[in-house]
Short mmCIF file of C-alpha atoms in Angstrom, two decimals:
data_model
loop_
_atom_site.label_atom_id
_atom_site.label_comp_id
_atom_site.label_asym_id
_atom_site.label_seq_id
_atom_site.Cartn_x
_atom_site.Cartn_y
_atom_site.Cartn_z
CA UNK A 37 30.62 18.80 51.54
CA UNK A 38 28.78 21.11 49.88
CA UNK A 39 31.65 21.86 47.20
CA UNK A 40 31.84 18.10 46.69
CA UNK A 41 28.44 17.65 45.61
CA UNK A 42 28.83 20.68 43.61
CA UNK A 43 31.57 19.22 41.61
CA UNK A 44 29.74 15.75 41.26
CA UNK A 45 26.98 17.16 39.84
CA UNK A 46 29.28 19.10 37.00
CA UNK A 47 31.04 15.25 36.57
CA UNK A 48 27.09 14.11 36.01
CA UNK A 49 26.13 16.62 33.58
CA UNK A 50 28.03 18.01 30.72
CA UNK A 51 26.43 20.45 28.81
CA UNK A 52 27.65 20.10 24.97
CA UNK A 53 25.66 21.15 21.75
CA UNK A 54 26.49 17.23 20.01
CA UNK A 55 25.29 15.83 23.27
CA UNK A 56 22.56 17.91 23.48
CA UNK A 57 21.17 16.98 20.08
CA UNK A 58 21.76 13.34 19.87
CA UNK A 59 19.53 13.28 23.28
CA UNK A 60 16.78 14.88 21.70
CA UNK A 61 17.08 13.44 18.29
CA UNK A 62 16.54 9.38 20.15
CA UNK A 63 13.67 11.22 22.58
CA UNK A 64 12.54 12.37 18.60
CA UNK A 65 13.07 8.92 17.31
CA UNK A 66 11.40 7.28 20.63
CA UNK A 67 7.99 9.32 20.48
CA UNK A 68 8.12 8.49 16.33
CA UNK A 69 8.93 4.92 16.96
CA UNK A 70 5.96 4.71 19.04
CA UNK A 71 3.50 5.69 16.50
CA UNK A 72 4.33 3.72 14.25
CA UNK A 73 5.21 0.54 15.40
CA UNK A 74 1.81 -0.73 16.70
CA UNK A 75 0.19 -0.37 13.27
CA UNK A 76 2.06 -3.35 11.33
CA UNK A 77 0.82 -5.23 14.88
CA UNK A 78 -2.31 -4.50 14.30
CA UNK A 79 -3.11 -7.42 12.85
CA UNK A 80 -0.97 -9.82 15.23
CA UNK A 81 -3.52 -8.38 18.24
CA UNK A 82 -6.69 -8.67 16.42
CA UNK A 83 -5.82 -12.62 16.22
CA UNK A 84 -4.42 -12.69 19.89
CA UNK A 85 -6.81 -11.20 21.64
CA UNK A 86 -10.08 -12.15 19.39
CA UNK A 87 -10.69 -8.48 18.84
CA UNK A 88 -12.19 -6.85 15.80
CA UNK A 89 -9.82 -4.12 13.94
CA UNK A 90 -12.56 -1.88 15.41
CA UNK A 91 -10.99 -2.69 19.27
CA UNK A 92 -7.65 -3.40 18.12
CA UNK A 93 -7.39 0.61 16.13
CA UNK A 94 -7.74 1.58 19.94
CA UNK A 95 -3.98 0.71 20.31
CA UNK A 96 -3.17 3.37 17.84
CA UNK A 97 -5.55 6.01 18.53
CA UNK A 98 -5.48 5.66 22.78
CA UNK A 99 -1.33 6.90 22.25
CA UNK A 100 -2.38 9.87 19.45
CA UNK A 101 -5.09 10.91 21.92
CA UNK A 102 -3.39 10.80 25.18
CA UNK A 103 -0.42 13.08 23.12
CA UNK A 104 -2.77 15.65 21.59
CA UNK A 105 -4.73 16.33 24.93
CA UNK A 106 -1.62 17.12 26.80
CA UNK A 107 0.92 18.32 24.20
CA UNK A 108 -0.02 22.16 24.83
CA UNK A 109 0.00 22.47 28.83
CA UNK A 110 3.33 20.69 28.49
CA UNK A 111 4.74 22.97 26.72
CA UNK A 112 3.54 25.87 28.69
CA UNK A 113 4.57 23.57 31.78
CA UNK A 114 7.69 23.64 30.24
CA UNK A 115 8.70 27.15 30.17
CA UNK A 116 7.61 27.57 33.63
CA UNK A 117 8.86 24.57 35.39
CA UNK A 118 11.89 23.64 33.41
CA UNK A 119 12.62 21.99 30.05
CA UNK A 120 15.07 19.83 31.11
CA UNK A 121 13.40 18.22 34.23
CA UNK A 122 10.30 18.01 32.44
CA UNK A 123 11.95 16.38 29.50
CA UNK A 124 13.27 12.99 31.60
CA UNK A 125 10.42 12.70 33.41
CA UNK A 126 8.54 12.20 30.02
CA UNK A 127 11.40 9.71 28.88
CA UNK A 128 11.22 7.88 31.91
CA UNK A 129 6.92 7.54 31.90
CA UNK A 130 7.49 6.43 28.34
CA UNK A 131 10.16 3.80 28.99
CA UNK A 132 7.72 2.74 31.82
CA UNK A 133 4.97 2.58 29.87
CA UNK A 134 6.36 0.81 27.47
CA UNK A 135 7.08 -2.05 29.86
CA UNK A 136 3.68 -1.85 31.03
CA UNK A 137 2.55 -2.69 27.26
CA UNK A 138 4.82 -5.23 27.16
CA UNK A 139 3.41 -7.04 29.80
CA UNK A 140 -0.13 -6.52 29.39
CA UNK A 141 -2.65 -9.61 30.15
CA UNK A 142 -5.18 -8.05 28.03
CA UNK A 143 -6.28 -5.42 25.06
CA UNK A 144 -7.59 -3.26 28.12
CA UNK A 145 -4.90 -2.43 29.85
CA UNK A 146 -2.57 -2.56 27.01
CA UNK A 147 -4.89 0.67 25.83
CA UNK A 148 -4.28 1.81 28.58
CA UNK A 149 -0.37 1.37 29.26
CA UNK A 150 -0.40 2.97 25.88
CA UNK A 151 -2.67 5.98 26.83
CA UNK A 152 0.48 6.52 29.27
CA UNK A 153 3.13 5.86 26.82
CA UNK A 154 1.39 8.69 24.81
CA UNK A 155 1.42 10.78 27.59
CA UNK A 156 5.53 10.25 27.91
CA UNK A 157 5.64 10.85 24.19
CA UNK A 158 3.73 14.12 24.50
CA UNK A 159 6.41 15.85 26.49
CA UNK A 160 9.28 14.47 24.59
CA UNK A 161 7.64 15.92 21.31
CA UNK A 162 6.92 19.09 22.26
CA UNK A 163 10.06 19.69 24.40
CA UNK A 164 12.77 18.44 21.70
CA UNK A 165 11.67 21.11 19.19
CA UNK A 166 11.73 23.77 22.14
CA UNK A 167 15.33 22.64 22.90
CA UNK A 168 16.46 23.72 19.75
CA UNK A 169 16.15 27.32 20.27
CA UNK A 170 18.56 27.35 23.28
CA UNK A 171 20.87 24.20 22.11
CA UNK A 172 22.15 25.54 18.78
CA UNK A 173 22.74 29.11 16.88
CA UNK A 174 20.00 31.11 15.23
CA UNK A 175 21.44 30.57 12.03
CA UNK A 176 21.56 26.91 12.29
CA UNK A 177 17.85 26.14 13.25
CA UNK A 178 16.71 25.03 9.96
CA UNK A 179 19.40 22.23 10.24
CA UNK A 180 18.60 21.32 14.13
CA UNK A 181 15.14 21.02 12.41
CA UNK A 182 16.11 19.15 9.69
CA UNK A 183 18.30 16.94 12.29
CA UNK A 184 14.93 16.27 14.44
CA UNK A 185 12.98 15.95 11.19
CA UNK A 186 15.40 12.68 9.96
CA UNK A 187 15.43 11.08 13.41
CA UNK A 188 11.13 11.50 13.03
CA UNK A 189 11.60 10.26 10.09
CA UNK A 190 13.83 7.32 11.21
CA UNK A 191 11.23 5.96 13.98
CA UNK A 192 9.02 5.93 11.55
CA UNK A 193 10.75 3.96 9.61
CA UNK A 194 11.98 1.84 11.84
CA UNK A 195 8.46 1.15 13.04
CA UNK A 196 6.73 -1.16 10.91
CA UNK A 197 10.56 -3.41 9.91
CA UNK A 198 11.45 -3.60 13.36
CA UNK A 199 8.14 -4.58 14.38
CA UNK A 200 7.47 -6.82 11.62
CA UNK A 201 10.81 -8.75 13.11
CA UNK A 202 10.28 -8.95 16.32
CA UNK A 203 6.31 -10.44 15.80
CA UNK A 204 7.55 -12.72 13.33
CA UNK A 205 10.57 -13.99 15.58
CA UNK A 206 9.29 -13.14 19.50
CA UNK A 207 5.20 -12.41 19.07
CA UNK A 208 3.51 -8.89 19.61
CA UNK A 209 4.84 -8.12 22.67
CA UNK A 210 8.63 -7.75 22.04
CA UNK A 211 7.54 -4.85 19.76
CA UNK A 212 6.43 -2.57 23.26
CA UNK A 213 9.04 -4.11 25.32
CA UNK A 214 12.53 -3.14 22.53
CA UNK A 215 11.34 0.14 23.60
CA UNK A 216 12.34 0.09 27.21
CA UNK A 217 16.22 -0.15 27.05
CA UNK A 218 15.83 2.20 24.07
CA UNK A 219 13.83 4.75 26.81
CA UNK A 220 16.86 4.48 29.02
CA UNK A 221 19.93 5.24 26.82
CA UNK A 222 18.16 8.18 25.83
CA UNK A 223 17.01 9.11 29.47
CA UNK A 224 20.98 8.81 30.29
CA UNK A 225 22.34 10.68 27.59
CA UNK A 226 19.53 13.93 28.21
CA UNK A 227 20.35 13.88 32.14
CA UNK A 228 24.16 14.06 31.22
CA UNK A 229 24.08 16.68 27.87
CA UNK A 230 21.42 18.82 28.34
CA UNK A 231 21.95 22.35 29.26
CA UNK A 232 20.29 23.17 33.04
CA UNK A 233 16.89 24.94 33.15
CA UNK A 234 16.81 28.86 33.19
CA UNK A 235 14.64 30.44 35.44
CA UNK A 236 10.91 31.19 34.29
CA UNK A 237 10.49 34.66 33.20
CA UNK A 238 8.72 36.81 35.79
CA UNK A 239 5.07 37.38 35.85
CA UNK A 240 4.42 34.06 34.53
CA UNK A 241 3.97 31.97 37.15
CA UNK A 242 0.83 29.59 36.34
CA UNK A 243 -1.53 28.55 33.69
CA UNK A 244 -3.44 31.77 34.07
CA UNK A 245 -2.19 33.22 31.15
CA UNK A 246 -1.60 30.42 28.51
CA UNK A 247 -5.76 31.00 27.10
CA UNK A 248 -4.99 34.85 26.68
CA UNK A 249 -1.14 33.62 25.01
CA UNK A 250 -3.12 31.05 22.80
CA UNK A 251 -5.46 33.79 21.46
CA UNK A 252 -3.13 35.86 20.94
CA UNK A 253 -0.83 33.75 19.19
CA UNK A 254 -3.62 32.25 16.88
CA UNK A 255 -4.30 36.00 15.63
CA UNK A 256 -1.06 35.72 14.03
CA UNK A 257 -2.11 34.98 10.41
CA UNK A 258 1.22 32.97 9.81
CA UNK A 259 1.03 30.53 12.65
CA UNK A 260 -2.66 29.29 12.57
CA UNK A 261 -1.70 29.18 8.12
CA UNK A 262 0.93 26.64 9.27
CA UNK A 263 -0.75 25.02 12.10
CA UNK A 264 -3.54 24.47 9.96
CA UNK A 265 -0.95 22.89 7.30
CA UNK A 266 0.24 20.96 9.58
CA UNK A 267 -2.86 19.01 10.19
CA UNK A 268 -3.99 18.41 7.07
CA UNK A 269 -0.23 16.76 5.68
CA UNK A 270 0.19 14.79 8.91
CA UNK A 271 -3.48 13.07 8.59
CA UNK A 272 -2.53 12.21 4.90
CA UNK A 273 1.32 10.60 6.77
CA UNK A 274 -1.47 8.85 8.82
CA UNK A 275 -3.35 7.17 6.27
CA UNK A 276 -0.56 5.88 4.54
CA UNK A 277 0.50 3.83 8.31
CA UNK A 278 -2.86 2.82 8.12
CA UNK A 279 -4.35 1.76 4.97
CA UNK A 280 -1.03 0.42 3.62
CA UNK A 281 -0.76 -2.90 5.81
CA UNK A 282 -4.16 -3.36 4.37
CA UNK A 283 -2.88 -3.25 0.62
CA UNK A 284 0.35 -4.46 0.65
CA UNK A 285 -1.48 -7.63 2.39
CA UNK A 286 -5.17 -8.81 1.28
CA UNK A 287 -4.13 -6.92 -2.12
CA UNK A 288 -0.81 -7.60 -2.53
CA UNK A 289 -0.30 -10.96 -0.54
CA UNK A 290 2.74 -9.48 0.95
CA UNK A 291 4.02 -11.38 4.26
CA UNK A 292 3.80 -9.15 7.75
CA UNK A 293 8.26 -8.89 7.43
CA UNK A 294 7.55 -7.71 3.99
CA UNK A 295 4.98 -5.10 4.94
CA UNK A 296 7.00 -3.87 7.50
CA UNK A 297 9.97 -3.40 5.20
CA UNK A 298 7.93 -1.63 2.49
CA UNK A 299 6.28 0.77 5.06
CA UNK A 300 9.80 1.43 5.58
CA UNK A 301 11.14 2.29 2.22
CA UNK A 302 9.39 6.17 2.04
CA UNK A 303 10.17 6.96 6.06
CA UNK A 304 13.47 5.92 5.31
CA UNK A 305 13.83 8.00 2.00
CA UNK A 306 12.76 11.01 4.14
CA UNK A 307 15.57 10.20 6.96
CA UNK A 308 18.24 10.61 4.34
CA UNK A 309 16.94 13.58 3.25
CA UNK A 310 15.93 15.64 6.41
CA UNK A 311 19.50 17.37 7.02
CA UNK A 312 19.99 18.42 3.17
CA UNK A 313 16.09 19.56 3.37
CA UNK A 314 17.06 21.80 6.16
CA UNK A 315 19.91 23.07 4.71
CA UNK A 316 18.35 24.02 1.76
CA UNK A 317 15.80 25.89 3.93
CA UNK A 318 18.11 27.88 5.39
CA UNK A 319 19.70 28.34 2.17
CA UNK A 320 16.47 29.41 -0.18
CA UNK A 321 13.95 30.38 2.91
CA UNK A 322 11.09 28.40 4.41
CA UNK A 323 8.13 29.87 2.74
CA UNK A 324 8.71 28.81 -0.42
CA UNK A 325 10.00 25.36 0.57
CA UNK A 326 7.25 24.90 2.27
CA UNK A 327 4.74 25.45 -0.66
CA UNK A 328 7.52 23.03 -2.83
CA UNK A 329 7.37 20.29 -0.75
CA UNK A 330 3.27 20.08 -0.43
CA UNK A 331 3.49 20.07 -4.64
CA UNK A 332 5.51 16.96 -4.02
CA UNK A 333 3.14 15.34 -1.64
CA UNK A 334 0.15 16.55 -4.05
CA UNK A 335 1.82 14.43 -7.07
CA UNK A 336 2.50 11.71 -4.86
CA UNK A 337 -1.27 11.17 -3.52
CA UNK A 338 -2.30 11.90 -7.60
CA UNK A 339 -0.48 8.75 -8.37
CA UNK A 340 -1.73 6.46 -5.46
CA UNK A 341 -5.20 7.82 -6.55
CA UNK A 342 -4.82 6.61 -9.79
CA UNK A 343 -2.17 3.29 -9.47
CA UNK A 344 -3.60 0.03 -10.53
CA UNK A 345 -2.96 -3.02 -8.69
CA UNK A 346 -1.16 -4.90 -11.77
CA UNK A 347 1.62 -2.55 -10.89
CA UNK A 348 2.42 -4.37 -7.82
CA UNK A 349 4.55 -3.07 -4.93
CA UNK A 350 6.84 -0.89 -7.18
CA UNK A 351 3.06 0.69 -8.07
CA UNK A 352 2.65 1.51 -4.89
CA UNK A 353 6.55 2.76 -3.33
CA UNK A 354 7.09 4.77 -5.95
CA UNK A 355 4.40 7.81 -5.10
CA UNK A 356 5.19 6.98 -1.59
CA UNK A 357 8.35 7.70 -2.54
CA UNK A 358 7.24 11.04 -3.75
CA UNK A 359 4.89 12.06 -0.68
CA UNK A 360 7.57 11.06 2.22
CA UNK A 361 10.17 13.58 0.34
CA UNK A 362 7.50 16.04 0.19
CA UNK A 363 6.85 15.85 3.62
CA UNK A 364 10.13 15.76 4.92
CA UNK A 365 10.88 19.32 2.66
CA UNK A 366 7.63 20.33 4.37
CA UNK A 367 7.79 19.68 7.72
CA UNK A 368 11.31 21.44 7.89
CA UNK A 369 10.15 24.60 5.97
CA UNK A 370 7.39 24.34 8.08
CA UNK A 371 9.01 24.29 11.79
CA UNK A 372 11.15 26.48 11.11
CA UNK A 373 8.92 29.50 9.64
CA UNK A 374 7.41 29.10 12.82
CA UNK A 375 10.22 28.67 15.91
CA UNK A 376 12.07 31.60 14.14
CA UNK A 377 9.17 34.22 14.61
CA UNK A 378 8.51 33.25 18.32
CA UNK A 379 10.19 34.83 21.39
CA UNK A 380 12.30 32.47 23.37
CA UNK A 381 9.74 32.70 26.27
CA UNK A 382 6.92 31.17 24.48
CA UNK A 383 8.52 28.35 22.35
CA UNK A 384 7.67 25.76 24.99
CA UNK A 385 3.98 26.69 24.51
CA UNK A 386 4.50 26.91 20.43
CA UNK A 387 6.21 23.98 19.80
CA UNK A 388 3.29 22.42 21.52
CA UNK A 389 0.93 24.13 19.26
CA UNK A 390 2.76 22.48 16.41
CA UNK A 391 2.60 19.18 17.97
CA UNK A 392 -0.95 19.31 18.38
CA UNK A 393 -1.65 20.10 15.15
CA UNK A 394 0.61 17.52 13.89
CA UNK A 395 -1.22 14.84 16.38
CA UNK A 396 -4.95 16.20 15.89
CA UNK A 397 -3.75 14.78 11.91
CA UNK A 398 -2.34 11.95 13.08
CA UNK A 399 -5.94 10.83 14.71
CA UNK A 400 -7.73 12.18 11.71
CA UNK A 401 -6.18 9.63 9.54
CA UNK A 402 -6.27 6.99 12.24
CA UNK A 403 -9.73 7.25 12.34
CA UNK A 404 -12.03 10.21 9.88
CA UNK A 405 -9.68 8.86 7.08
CA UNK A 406 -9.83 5.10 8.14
CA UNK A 407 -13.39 5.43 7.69
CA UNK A 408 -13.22 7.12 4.35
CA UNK A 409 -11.15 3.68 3.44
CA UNK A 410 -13.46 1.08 4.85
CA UNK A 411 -16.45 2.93 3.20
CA UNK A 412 -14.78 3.27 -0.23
CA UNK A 413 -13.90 -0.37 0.52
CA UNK A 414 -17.81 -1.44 0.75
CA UNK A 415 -16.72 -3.85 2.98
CA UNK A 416 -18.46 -5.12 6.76
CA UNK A 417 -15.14 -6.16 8.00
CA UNK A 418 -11.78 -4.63 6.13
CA UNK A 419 -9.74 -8.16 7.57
CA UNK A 420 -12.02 -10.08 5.16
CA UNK A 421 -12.33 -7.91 1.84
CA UNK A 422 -12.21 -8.52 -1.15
CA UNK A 423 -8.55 -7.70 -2.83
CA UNK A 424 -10.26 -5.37 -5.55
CA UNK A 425 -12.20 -3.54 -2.95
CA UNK A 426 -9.43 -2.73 -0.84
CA UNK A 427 -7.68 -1.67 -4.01
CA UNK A 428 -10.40 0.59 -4.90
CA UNK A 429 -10.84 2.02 -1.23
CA UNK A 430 -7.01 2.46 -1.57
CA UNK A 431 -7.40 4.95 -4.69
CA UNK A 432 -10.59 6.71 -3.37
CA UNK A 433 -8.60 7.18 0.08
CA UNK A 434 -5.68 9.05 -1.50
CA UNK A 435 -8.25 11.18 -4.14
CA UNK A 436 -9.59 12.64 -0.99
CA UNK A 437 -6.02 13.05 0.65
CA UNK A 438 -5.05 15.18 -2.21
CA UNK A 439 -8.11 17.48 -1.44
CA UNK A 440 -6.53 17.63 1.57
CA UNK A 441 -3.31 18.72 0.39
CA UNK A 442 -4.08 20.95 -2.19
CA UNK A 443 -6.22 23.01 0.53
CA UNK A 444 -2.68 23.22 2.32
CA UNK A 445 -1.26 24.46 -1.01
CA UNK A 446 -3.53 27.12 -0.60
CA UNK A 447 -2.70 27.88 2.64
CA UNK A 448 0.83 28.45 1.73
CA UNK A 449 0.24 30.63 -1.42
CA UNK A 450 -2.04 32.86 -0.10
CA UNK A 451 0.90 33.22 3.28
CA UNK A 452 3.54 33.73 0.62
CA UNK A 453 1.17 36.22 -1.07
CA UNK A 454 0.55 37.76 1.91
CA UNK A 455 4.46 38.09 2.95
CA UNK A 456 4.76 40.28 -0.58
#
C-alpha cells in the first residue's frame, strides 16, 4: 500500500526544468496581472460604486500594501518551511481571492478581498525568483531572470487591454473573476513540475534569526545600492499605471479599450525584450547593464517631461517606449547582481528583500507620486480637470521621476566605482 502511494505520488509530480519555469513564469504573470489590471478600472468603480478616486485608489494600494508587509517573512518562511508548499498555497489564496473580488457587493469588501489577493501575490513574487536558484544552472540565471522578467512584463501588459475588454463587454467585475481559472492552471502545473522541498538547513528553525540576517545583509554595500534602485525605478513603473489613464483620457479623449491598449504598448515592448536583456547580461555582466538601462529610463522620463499635448498619443508611447526597455534591461541586471552573490540558504529571505523594495515603489507612485500629479494638476478633483492641467501635472510628474532616476544612476556608478 505504501509502495502504491509512493508511485502515485511520482505519477502526480514530475520534476522537469521547462515545467518548472513555465509554473513560475504564469505565478510571475498572475501576481503582475494583478497590479495592473485594477488601474484602467479605476474609473469603471468610481461610477459604480459613487466613490471618489480618493476611495476607489484603495483598490490599488490595499493589494501593494498587503504584498509589501508580508513579502519578507515569506520568504524567510520559505526557506524554513518549504518553497514549494508555500508556493501553492499562495496560488490558491490568490485564485480565491480573486473570486472573492469578483463577487464583491461593495467597495469594502472588494478592498478587502484584494488585501487577500495581495497577500497570495506576495508569496508567489517572492518565491518564483527564489525558485530560480535551484530550477536552472548557475550560468543560466540571468536568462531564468530575464524569462521571469518578460512574463512580469507580460501581466503588465496584459493588464490594462484585457481589462479594458472585459469592462467594456462584461462590467468591472469580469476583470477579478478571468483571474480565477487563470489561478488554477498555474496552481496545477506548480503541484505537478516543481522540484520537492529540501530540508531547512539546521540551526534555523524560526524567525529568531531573520532581524540579525536582515542587518547583516543590509551591511552589504551592493545589496541595499540595488534595493534602494529598485525602489526608486519601480515607483516611476507606478506612475506611469497611474497617471496615464488620466492623460490618455480627459487629455487625449481616448476611449477606456483604447487606454487599455496603449498602457499596453511599453509592457509589451519590455516582454519581447526580457530574454535577449538577460542574455546580454550574462553576456556583458550586470553592473554595467544595470547603469545602461536606468540611462534609458532617464531619457525616457526627459521626454514625457517635456512632450506637448499636440503630439498626441504617438507623443506620449514613444518615451514610454524608451522607459519600459530601460526597465526591463534594469530589472534583469538588477536581479541578477543580486541572487548570484547570495548563498542558497538565504535566497528565500533575499528575493523577498527585492520584492519589497520593488512594492514599497510600487505604493510610492500609487500614492507620494499620485499626489505630486494631482498637485501639479491644481485640480480639487483629477476626474473633472481641465485637459491642460492634467497635461501640465503630466510633465511636472515625470520632471520629478527623473530626479528619481538619476539618484539611481548614482547609485549604480558609485557601485560600479566601488567594484574597481
Amino acid at each position: 500500500m505504501n509502495d502504491g502511494s509512493a508511485v502515485a505520488a511520482v505519477a502526480q509530480r514530475t520534476p522537469s526544468v521547462k515545467g518548472a519555469l513555465a509554473s513560475l513564469s504564469l505565478a510571475m504573470l498572475l501576481s503582475s496581472l494583478g497590479t495592473s489590471i485594477a488601474n484602467v478600472g479605476l474609473p469603471s468603480l468610481t461610477q459604480a460604486f459613487s466613490a471618489s478616486f480618493q476611495q476607489v485608489q484603495w483598490v490599488v494600494i490595499a493589494y501593494l500594501l498587503a504584498i509589501t508587509t508580508l513579502i519578507v517573512s515569506v520568504g524567510r518562511l520559505g526557506d524554513l518551511v518549504g518553497r514549494r508548499r508555500l508556493l501553492l498555497c499562495g496560488i490558491a489564496l490568490f485564485t480565491f481571492a480573486s473570486a472573492l473580488c469578483g463577487l464583491a457587493p461593495n467597495l469594502g469588501l472588494l478592498i478587502a478581498a484584494r488585501a487577500l489577493q495581495g497577500l497570495g501575490a506576495a508569496v508567489m513574487m517572492t518565491l518564483t525568483i527564489a525558485f530560480v536558484g535551484e530550477t536552472v544552472a548557475k550560468g543560466k540565471t540571468g536568462g531564468a531572470m530575464g524569462l521571469l522578467g518578460t512574463m512580469s512584463a507580460i501581466g503588465t501588459a496584459m493588464g490594462p487591454a484585457l481589462g479594458g475588454v472585459l469592462i467594456g463587454e462584461f462590467g468591472w467585475r469580469s476583470m477579478f473573476l478571468v483571474c480565477v481559472p487563470l489561478g488554477l492552471s498555474t496552481w496545477l502545473l506548480a503541484q505537478r513540475y516543481l522540484p520537492g522541498d529540501r530540508p531547512a538547513a539546521t540551526g534555523r528553525t524560526g524567525f529568531d534569526s531573520l532581524g540579525t540576517l536582515l542587518l547583516a545583509l543590509f551591511r552589504d554595500t551592493r545589496l541595499s545600492g540595488s534595493l534602494a534602485m529598485s525602489l526608486l525605478v519601480t515607483s516611476v513603473m507606478m506612475t506611469t499605471l497611474l497617471v496615464g489613464p488620466f492623460y490618455l483620457s480627459q487629455t487625449l479623449g481616448l476611449t477606456t479599450v483604447e487606454i487599455g491598449l496603449v498602457l499596453s504598448v511599453g509592457p509589451l515592448v519590455a516582454a519581447l525584450t526580457g530574454v535577449p536583456a538577460g542574455r546580454l547580461v550574462d553576456r556583458c555582466g550586470a553592473p554595467g547593464m544595470t547603469l545602461v538601462g536606468l540611462l534609458g529610463m532617464a531619457f525616457g522620463c526627459m521626454m514625457l517631461s517635456v512632450v506637448p499635448e499636440t503630439f498626441g498619443v504617438s507623443g506620449y508611447l514613444a518615451p514610454m517606449v524608451v522607459v519600459t526597455l530601460g526597465y526591463a534591461l534594469f530589472q534583469t541586471a538588477n536581479n541578477t547582481a543580486v541572487m548570484l552573490d547570495v548563498p542558497a540558504d538565504q535566497r528565500g529571505v533575499v528575493s523577498g528583500l527585492l520584492n519589497l523594495s520593488r512594492n514599497l515603489g510600487l505604493v510610492t507612485g500609487a500614492s507620494a507620486m499620485g499626489a505630486v500629479f494631482a498637485l501639479a494638476s491644481k485640480a480639487v478633483d483629477i476626474g473633472t480637470a481641465h485637459p491642460q492641467a492634467i497635461a501640465s501635472g503630466l510633465r511636472t510628474t515625470f520632471l520629478v521621476a527623473l530626479g528619481l532616476i538619476v539618484i539611481a544612476c548614482l547609485i549604480a556608478w558609485r557601485r560600479q566605482a566601488d567594484a574597481r
